[in-house]
CSV table of C-alpha atoms in Angstrom, one decimal:
chain,number,residue,atom,x,y,z
A,1,MET,CA,17.6,-47.5,-11.6
A,2,TYR,CA,19.5,-44.9,-9.6
A,3,GLN,CA,18.0,-42.1,-11.7
A,4,LYS,CA,14.5,-43.5,-11.2
A,5,ARG,CA,14.9,-43.7,-7.4
A,6,LYS,CA,16.3,-40.1,-7.4
A,7,LYS,CA,13.3,-38.9,-9.4
A,8,ARG,CA,10.9,-40.7,-7.1
A,9,LYS,CA,12.5,-39.3,-4.1
A,10,LYS,CA,12.2,-35.7,-5.5
A,11,ILE,CA,8.5,-36.3,-6.2
A,12,ILE,CA,7.9,-37.6,-2.6
A,13,ILE,CA,9.7,-34.6,-1.2
A,14,SER,CA,7.7,-32.2,-3.3
A,15,ILE,CA,4.4,-33.7,-2.4
A,16,SER,CA,5.4,-33.8,1.3
A,17,ALA,CA,6.3,-30.1,1.1
A,18,ILE,CA,3.0,-29.2,-0.5
A,19,LEU,CA,1.1,-31.1,2.1
A,20,LEU,CA,3.0,-29.4,4.9
A,21,ILE,CA,2.3,-26.0,3.5
A,22,LEU,CA,-1.4,-26.9,3.1
A,23,ILE,CA,-1.6,-28.1,6.7
A,24,PHE,CA,0.1,-25.0,8.0
A,25,SER,CA,-2.1,-22.7,6.0
A,26,ILE,CA,-5.3,-24.5,7.3
A,27,ALA,CA,-4.1,-24.3,10.8
A,28,ALA,CA,-3.0,-20.6,10.4
A,29,ILE,CA,-6.4,-19.5,9.1
A,30,SER,CA,-8.2,-21.3,11.9
A,31,GLN,CA,-6.0,-19.7,14.5
A,32,HIS,CA,-6.3,-16.3,12.8
A,33,ILE,CA,-10.1,-16.3,13.2
A,34,LYS,CA,-9.8,-17.5,16.8
A,35,THR,CA,-7.3,-14.8,17.8
A,36,LEU,CA,-9.1,-12.1,15.9
A,37,GLU,CA,-12.4,-12.7,17.6
A,38,GLU,CA,-11.3,-13.5,21.2
A,39,PRO,CA,-11.6,-9.9,22.3
A,40,ASN,CA,-15.2,-9.9,21.1
A,41,ILE,CA,-16.1,-12.7,23.6
A,42,LEU,CA,-17.6,-10.8,26.5
A,43,GLY,CA,-18.0,-13.7,29.0
A,44,SER,CA,-18.8,-17.3,29.5
A,45,TYR,CA,-20.9,-19.8,31.4
A,46,ARG,CA,-18.8,-22.6,32.8
A,47,GLY,CA,-19.3,-25.8,34.8
A,48,ASN,CA,-22.4,-25.3,36.9
A,49,ASP,CA,-22.6,-21.6,36.4
A,50,SER,CA,-26.1,-20.4,35.8
A,51,SER,CA,-25.2,-16.7,35.4
A,52,LEU,CA,-22.5,-14.4,34.2
A,53,SER,CA,-20.0,-12.4,36.3
A,54,GLY,CA,-20.9,-8.8,37.0
A,55,GLN,CA,-18.2,-7.6,34.7
A,56,SER,CA,-19.5,-9.6,31.8
A,57,VAL,CA,-23.1,-8.5,32.5
A,58,GLU,CA,-22.0,-4.9,32.3
A,59,ALA,CA,-20.0,-5.5,29.1
A,60,VAL,CA,-23.1,-7.0,27.4
A,61,ARG,CA,-25.3,-4.3,28.7
A,62,ASP,CA,-23.0,-1.6,27.4
A,63,PHE,CA,-22.9,-3.3,24.0
A,64,GLY,CA,-26.6,-2.7,23.6
A,65,ALA,CA,-27.6,-5.8,21.5
A,66,GLU,CA,-30.9,-5.8,19.6
A,67,ALA,CA,-31.1,-9.6,19.8
A,68,ILE,CA,-29.5,-12.8,21.2
A,69,ILE,CA,-28.8,-15.3,18.4
A,70,VAL,CA,-29.0,-18.9,19.3
A,71,PRO,CA,-27.5,-21.2,16.6
A,72,GLY,CA,-29.2,-24.6,16.3
A,73,ALA,CA,-27.7,-27.9,17.3
A,74,ALA,CA,-28.7,-31.5,17.6
A,75,VAL,CA,-32.0,-32.5,19.2
A,76,LEU,CA,-32.6,-35.8,20.8
A,77,SER,CA,-35.3,-38.3,20.4
A,78,GLY,CA,-38.4,-37.2,22.3
A,79,ASN,CA,-37.9,-33.7,20.9
A,80,THR,CA,-35.5,-32.6,23.7
A,81,PRO,CA,-32.5,-30.3,23.2
A,82,SER,CA,-29.1,-32.0,23.3
A,83,PRO,CA,-26.8,-30.8,26.1
A,84,ILE,CA,-25.0,-28.5,23.6
A,85,LEU,CA,-28.3,-26.9,22.5
A,86,LYS,CA,-29.7,-26.7,26.0
A,87,ALA,CA,-26.6,-24.8,27.2
A,88,ARG,CA,-27.1,-22.3,24.4
A,89,LEU,CA,-30.8,-21.9,25.2
A,90,ASP,CA,-30.2,-21.5,28.9
A,91,ALA,CA,-27.7,-18.8,28.3
A,92,ALA,CA,-30.0,-16.9,26.0
A,93,PHE,CA,-32.8,-17.1,28.6
A,94,ASP,CA,-30.5,-15.8,31.3
A,95,LEU,CA,-29.3,-12.9,29.2
A,96,TYR,CA,-32.9,-12.1,28.1
A,97,SER,CA,-34.3,-12.3,31.7
A,98,ARG,CA,-31.6,-9.8,32.9
A,99,GLY,CA,-32.8,-7.4,30.3
A,100,LEU,CA,-29.6,-7.5,28.3
A,101,ALA,CA,-31.4,-7.8,25.0
A,102,PRO,CA,-35.0,-7.4,24.1
A,103,LYS,CA,-35.4,-10.2,21.5
A,104,ILE,CA,-34.2,-13.8,21.0
A,105,LEU,CA,-33.5,-15.2,17.5
A,106,LEU,CA,-33.6,-19.0,17.2
A,107,SER,CA,-31.8,-20.0,14.1
A,108,GLY,CA,-31.3,-23.6,13.0
A,109,ASP,CA,-32.4,-26.4,10.7
A,110,GLY,CA,-36.1,-26.5,10.6
A,111,THR,CA,-36.5,-27.5,6.9
A,112,GLY,CA,-37.1,-31.2,7.3
A,113,ASP,CA,-40.4,-33.0,7.9
A,114,TYR,CA,-39.0,-35.3,10.6
A,115,TYR,CA,-36.2,-33.3,12.0
A,116,ASP,CA,-36.8,-29.8,13.3
A,117,GLU,CA,-34.4,-28.0,15.6
A,118,ILE,CA,-36.4,-24.8,15.7
A,119,SER,CA,-39.7,-26.2,17.0
A,120,VAL,CA,-37.8,-27.9,19.9
A,121,MET,CA,-36.0,-24.6,20.6
A,122,LEU,CA,-39.2,-22.6,20.5
A,123,GLU,CA,-41.0,-25.0,22.8
A,124,TYR,CA,-38.1,-24.8,25.3
A,125,MET,CA,-38.3,-21.0,25.4
A,126,LYS,CA,-42.1,-21.1,25.8
A,127,GLU,CA,-41.7,-23.4,28.8
A,128,LYS,CA,-39.2,-21.0,30.3
A,129,GLY,CA,-41.9,-18.3,30.1
A,130,VAL,CA,-40.4,-16.1,27.4
A,131,PRO,CA,-43.3,-14.2,25.7
A,132,GLY,CA,-43.8,-15.4,22.2
A,133,ASP,CA,-43.6,-11.9,20.6
A,134,ASP,CA,-40.0,-11.7,21.9
A,135,VAL,CA,-38.9,-14.9,20.2
A,136,PHE,CA,-38.1,-15.0,16.5
A,137,CYS,CA,-37.6,-18.2,14.5
A,138,ASP,CA,-35.4,-18.7,11.4
A,139,TYR,CA,-36.2,-22.2,10.1
A,140,GLN,CA,-33.6,-21.8,7.4
A,141,GLY,CA,-30.5,-21.3,9.5
A,142,ILE,CA,-29.2,-24.6,8.3
A,143,ASN,CA,-25.6,-23.7,9.2
A,144,THR,CA,-23.6,-21.1,11.0
A,145,TYR,CA,-23.0,-19.0,7.8
A,146,GLN,CA,-26.7,-18.9,7.0
A,147,SER,CA,-27.7,-18.2,10.6
A,148,MET,CA,-25.5,-15.2,10.9
A,149,VAL,CA,-26.0,-13.7,7.4
A,150,ARG,CA,-29.7,-14.1,7.6
A,151,ALA,CA,-29.8,-12.5,11.0
A,152,LYS,CA,-28.6,-9.3,9.3
A,153,GLN,CA,-30.3,-9.5,6.0
A,154,VAL,CA,-33.6,-11.1,6.8
A,155,PHE,CA,-34.2,-9.9,10.4
A,156,GLY,CA,-32.3,-6.6,10.1
A,157,VAL,CA,-30.2,-7.2,13.3
A,158,ASN,CA,-27.5,-4.6,13.5
A,159,ARG,CA,-26.1,-5.5,17.0
A,160,ALA,CA,-26.2,-9.1,18.2
A,161,ILE,CA,-25.0,-11.3,21.0
A,162,VAL,CA,-24.4,-14.9,19.8
A,163,VAL,CA,-24.4,-17.7,22.4
A,164,THR,CA,-22.7,-20.9,21.6
A,165,GLN,CA,-19.8,-23.1,22.8
A,166,SER,CA,-16.3,-21.6,22.9
A,167,PHE,CA,-14.9,-23.9,20.1
A,168,HIS,CA,-17.7,-22.6,17.8
A,169,LEU,CA,-18.0,-19.0,19.0
A,170,PRO,CA,-15.1,-17.3,17.1
A,171,ARG,CA,-16.4,-18.5,13.7
A,172,ALA,CA,-20.0,-17.3,14.5
A,173,ILE,CA,-18.7,-13.9,15.5
A,174,TYR,CA,-16.4,-13.7,12.5
A,175,ILE,CA,-19.2,-14.3,10.1
A,176,GLY,CA,-21.5,-11.8,11.8
A,177,GLN,CA,-18.9,-9.1,11.7
A,178,ASN,CA,-18.2,-9.7,8.0
A,179,ALA,CA,-21.9,-9.6,7.3
A,180,ASP,CA,-21.9,-6.0,8.6
A,181,MET,CA,-23.5,-6.9,11.9
A,182,LYS,CA,-21.7,-5.8,15.0
A,183,THR,CA,-21.4,-9.1,16.8
A,184,ARG,CA,-20.2,-10.1,20.3
A,185,GLY,CA,-20.3,-13.5,21.9
A,186,ILE,CA,-21.0,-15.4,25.1
A,187,ALA,CA,-19.5,-18.9,25.5
A,188,THR,CA,-21.9,-21.6,26.7
A,189,ASP,CA,-19.5,-24.1,28.2
A,190,GLN,CA,-21.8,-25.3,31.1
A,191,VAL,CA,-21.6,-28.9,29.7
A,192,GLY,CA,-18.5,-30.9,30.3
A,193,PRO,CA,-16.0,-32.3,27.8
A,194,LYS,CA,-17.8,-35.6,27.5
A,195,GLU,CA,-21.0,-33.9,26.3
A,196,ILE,CA,-19.4,-31.4,23.9
A,197,ARG,CA,-16.7,-33.9,22.9
A,198,GLN,CA,-14.1,-31.2,23.2
A,199,ASP,CA,-11.4,-33.8,23.2
A,200,ASN,CA,-12.8,-35.5,20.1
A,201,VAL,CA,-10.3,-35.1,17.2
A,202,GLN,CA,-13.2,-35.3,14.7
A,203,LEU,CA,-15.0,-32.3,16.3
A,204,ILE,CA,-11.8,-30.2,16.4
A,205,PHE,CA,-10.9,-31.1,12.8
A,206,ARG,CA,-14.4,-30.3,11.6
A,207,GLU,CA,-14.4,-26.8,13.3
A,208,ILE,CA,-10.9,-26.0,11.8
A,209,MET,CA,-12.2,-27.0,8.3
A,210,ALA,CA,-15.4,-25.0,8.8
A,211,ARG,CA,-13.4,-21.9,9.8
A,212,ASN,CA,-11.4,-22.3,6.6
A,213,LYS,CA,-14.5,-22.8,4.5
A,214,ASP,CA,-16.2,-19.7,5.8
A,215,PHE,CA,-13.0,-17.7,5.6
A,216,PHE,CA,-12.7,-18.3,1.9
A,217,ALA,CA,-16.5,-17.9,1.4
A,218,LEU,CA,-16.3,-14.4,3.0
A,219,LYS,CA,-13.0,-13.5,1.3
A,220,PHE,CA,-13.7,-14.4,-2.3
A,221,LYS,CA,-17.5,-14.8,-2.6
A,222,LYS,CA,-19.6,-11.7,-2.1
A,223,ILE,CA,-22.4,-12.2,0.3
A,224,PRO,CA,-25.5,-12.2,-1.9
A,225,LYS,CA,-28.0,-9.5,-1.2
A,226,TYR,CA,-31.3,-10.9,0.1
A,227,ASN,CA,-34.1,-9.3,-1.8
A,228,GLY,CA,-37.1,-11.2,-0.4
A,229,GLU,CA,-39.5,-10.4,2.4
A,230,THR,CA,-37.8,-9.2,5.6
A,231,VAL,CA,-38.8,-9.4,9.2
A,232,ASP,CA,-38.5,-6.5,11.7
A,233,ILE,CA,-36.6,-7.9,14.7
A,234,SER,CA,-38.2,-5.2,16.9
A,235,GLY,CA,-41.7,-6.4,15.9
A,236,ASP,CA,-43.8,-9.4,16.8
A,237,GLY,CA,-41.9,-12.7,16.9
A,238,THR,CA,-45.0,-14.9,16.8
A,239,LEU,CA,-45.3,-14.0,13.1
A,240,THR,CA,-42.2,-16.3,12.5
A,241,HIS,CA,-43.3,-19.2,14.6
A,242,LYS,CA,-44.8,-21.2,11.7
A,243,LYS,CA,-42.6,-22.4,8.8
A,244,VAL,CA,-45.1,-21.1,6.2
A,245,ASP,CA,-44.6,-17.6,7.6
A,246,MET,CA,-40.9,-17.6,7.0
A,247,PRO,CA,-39.4,-15.7,4.1
């Protein structure tokens, strides 16, 4: 009986040690991405801010982005952007109207018949008065990895500013950089903790795991070369406004 208890105790200790190492590794990878890309965050919108500080504006201007990438997020009933998505779109519009980038690339999940982030995002930009030829749409940016990789491979973006919330931004920049696209970020934290659920354990855990997933995808899986039809980001964005026109 004593030997059985001793053996069981060793097994429990071994399993606990493995779990601790796994948890530490997951947390370390997540923190690595966050620390690595923090210097590439050029500024942020916070609280009721509707514009960037002068220093951030000059940093973005000096970077010379070809496009502002807006990753998709949830849309609400009535085809309105969620607070998270609205914050991203408002930031993109502010940067564009200041002349800090000539084009806007909307990239989200537009593949469904009844759920379409891109159409809502595009309509929002049109209502803001952004000329259609300056707005490009990627209906197949179904996740952050796809959005950033396709920005480079399909749209030929070499220098990009990505606008999204600070908890999500390091991963978006990290993917862009590893996809051979010089990428900088602007944090869109105009919405409060309640709206972005920053204190939600599920949200934080999901982002930590997503960082790990994309880290290993970029580390061990070569980014497939896109050989289909491409879109010139310096051209006419209206050619991408319909799903059927998208490669």
